[in-house]
Short mmCIF file of C-alpha atoms in Angstrom, two decimals:
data_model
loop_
_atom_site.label_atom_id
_atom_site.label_comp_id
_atom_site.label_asym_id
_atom_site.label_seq_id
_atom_site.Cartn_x
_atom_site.Cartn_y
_atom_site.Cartn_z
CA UNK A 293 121.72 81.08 86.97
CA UNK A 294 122.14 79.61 90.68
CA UNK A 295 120.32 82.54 92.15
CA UNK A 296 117.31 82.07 89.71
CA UNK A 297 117.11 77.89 90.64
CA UNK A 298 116.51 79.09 94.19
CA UNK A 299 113.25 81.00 93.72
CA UNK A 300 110.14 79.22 93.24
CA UNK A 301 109.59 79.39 89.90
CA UNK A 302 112.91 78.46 89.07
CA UNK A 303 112.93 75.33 91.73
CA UNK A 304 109.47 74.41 89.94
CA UNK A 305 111.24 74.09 86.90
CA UNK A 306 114.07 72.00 87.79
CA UNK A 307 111.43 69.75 89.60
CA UNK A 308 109.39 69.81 86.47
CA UNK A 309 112.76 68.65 84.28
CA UNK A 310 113.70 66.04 86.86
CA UNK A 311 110.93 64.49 86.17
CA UNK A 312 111.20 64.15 82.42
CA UNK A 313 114.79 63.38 82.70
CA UNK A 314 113.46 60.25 84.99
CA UNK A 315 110.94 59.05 82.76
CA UNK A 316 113.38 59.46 79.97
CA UNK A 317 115.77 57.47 81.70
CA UNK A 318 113.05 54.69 82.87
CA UNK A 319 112.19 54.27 79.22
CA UNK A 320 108.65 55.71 79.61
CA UNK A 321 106.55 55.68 75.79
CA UNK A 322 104.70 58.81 77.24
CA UNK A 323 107.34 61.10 77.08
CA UNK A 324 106.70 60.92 73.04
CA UNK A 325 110.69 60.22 72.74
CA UNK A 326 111.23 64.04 73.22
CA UNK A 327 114.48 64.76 74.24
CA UNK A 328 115.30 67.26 77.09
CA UNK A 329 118.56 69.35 77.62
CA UNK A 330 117.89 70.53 81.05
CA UNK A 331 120.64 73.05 80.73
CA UNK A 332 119.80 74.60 77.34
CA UNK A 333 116.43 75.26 79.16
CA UNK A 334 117.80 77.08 82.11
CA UNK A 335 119.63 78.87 79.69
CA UNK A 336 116.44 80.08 78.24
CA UNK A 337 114.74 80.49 81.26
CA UNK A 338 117.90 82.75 82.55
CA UNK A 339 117.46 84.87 79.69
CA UNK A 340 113.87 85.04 80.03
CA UNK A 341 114.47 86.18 83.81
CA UNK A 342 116.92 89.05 82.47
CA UNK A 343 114.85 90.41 80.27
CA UNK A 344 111.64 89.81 82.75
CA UNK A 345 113.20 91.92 85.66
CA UNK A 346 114.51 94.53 83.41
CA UNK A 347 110.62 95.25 81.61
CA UNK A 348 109.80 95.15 85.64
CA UNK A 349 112.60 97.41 86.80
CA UNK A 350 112.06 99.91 83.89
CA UNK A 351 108.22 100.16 84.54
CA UNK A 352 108.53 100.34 88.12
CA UNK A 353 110.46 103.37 87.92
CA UNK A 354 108.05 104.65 85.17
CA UNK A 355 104.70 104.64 87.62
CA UNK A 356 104.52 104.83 91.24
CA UNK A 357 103.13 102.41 93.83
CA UNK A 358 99.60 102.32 95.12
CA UNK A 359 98.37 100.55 98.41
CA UNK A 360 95.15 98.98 99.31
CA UNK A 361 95.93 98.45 102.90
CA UNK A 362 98.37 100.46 104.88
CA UNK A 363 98.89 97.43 107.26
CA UNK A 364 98.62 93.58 107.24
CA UNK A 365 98.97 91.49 110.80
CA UNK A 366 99.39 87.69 110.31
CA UNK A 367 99.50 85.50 113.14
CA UNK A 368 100.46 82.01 112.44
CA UNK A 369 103.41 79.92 111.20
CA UNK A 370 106.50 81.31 108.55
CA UNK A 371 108.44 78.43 106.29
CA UNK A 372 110.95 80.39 104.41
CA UNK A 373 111.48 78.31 101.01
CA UNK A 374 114.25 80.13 99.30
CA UNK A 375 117.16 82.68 100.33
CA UNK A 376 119.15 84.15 98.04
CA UNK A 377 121.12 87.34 98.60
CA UNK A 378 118.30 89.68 99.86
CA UNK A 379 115.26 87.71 98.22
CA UNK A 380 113.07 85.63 100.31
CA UNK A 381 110.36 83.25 99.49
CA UNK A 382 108.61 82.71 102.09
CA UNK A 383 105.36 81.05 102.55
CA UNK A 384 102.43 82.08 105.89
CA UNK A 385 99.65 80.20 107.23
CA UNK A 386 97.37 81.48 109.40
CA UNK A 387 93.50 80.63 110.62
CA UNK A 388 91.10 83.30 109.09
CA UNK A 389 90.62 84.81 112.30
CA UNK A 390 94.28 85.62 113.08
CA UNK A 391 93.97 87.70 109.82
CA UNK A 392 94.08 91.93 110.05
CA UNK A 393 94.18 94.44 107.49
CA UNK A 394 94.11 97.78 109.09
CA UNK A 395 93.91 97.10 112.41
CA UNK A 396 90.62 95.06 111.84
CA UNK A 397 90.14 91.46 111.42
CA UNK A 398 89.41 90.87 107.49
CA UNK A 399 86.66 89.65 106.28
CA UNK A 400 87.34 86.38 103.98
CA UNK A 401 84.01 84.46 104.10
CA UNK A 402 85.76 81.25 103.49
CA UNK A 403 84.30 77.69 103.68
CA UNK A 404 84.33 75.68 106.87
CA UNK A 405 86.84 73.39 105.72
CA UNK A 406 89.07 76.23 104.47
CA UNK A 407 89.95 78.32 107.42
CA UNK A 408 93.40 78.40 106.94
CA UNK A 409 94.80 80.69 104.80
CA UNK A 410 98.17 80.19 102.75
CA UNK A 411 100.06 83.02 101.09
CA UNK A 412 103.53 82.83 99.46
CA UNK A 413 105.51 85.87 99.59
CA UNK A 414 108.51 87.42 98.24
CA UNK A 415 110.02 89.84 99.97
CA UNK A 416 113.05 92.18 98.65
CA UNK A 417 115.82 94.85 100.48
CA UNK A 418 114.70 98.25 98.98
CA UNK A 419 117.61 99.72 97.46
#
């Protein structure tokens, strides 16, 4: 259960239940008295994990992968969220410009305001 609190979705989860636990503790009426058992829900959400990665490990050897773009060039800042064992989260911002998919700059068309791009990634050892 560790490993799975260190990915994003797991680390949204706990932040999520942290703050229910704190309004439950601070008395708050909009929490509609509901009680939570933050462990009883990682529990679930372990088992939901298992049983995720196994339908996803099951059909990935079922049907083989297809690329878009043989190659993507970022160039612009890395903030690696989460390591555990050979899984990375990892999260890249770059200006539109500094953007290349096969060797040519992409195309985005994005507002003025929004010409930074953010993408989170996971990356995995191949086995």
């Amino acid at each position: 259960m560790d490993g799975y609190r260190q990915t994003l979705l797991g680390r949204a989860l706990a932040d999520a239940l942290r703050e229910l636990e704190k309004e439950q503790e601070e008395g708050d009426t909009d929490a509609g008295g509901l009680k939570i058992d933050g462990d009883y829900v990682f529990v679930l959400f372990d088992k939901a994990m298992r049983a995720e990665l196994r339908d996803r490990n099951n059909s990935q050897e079922e049907q083989a992968q297809t690329f878009t773009h043989e190659t993507l060039e970022l160039t612009g800042q890395i903030t690696a969220f989460n390591r555990f064992m050979e899984d990375w989260s990892l999260r890249a911002c770059a200006n539109a410009c500094d953007i290349k998919l096969n060797n040519c700059v992409a195309g985005l068309h994005l507002p003025q305001q929004g010409q930074e791009v953010a993408i989170r990634l996971k990356l995995r050892q191949k086995t």
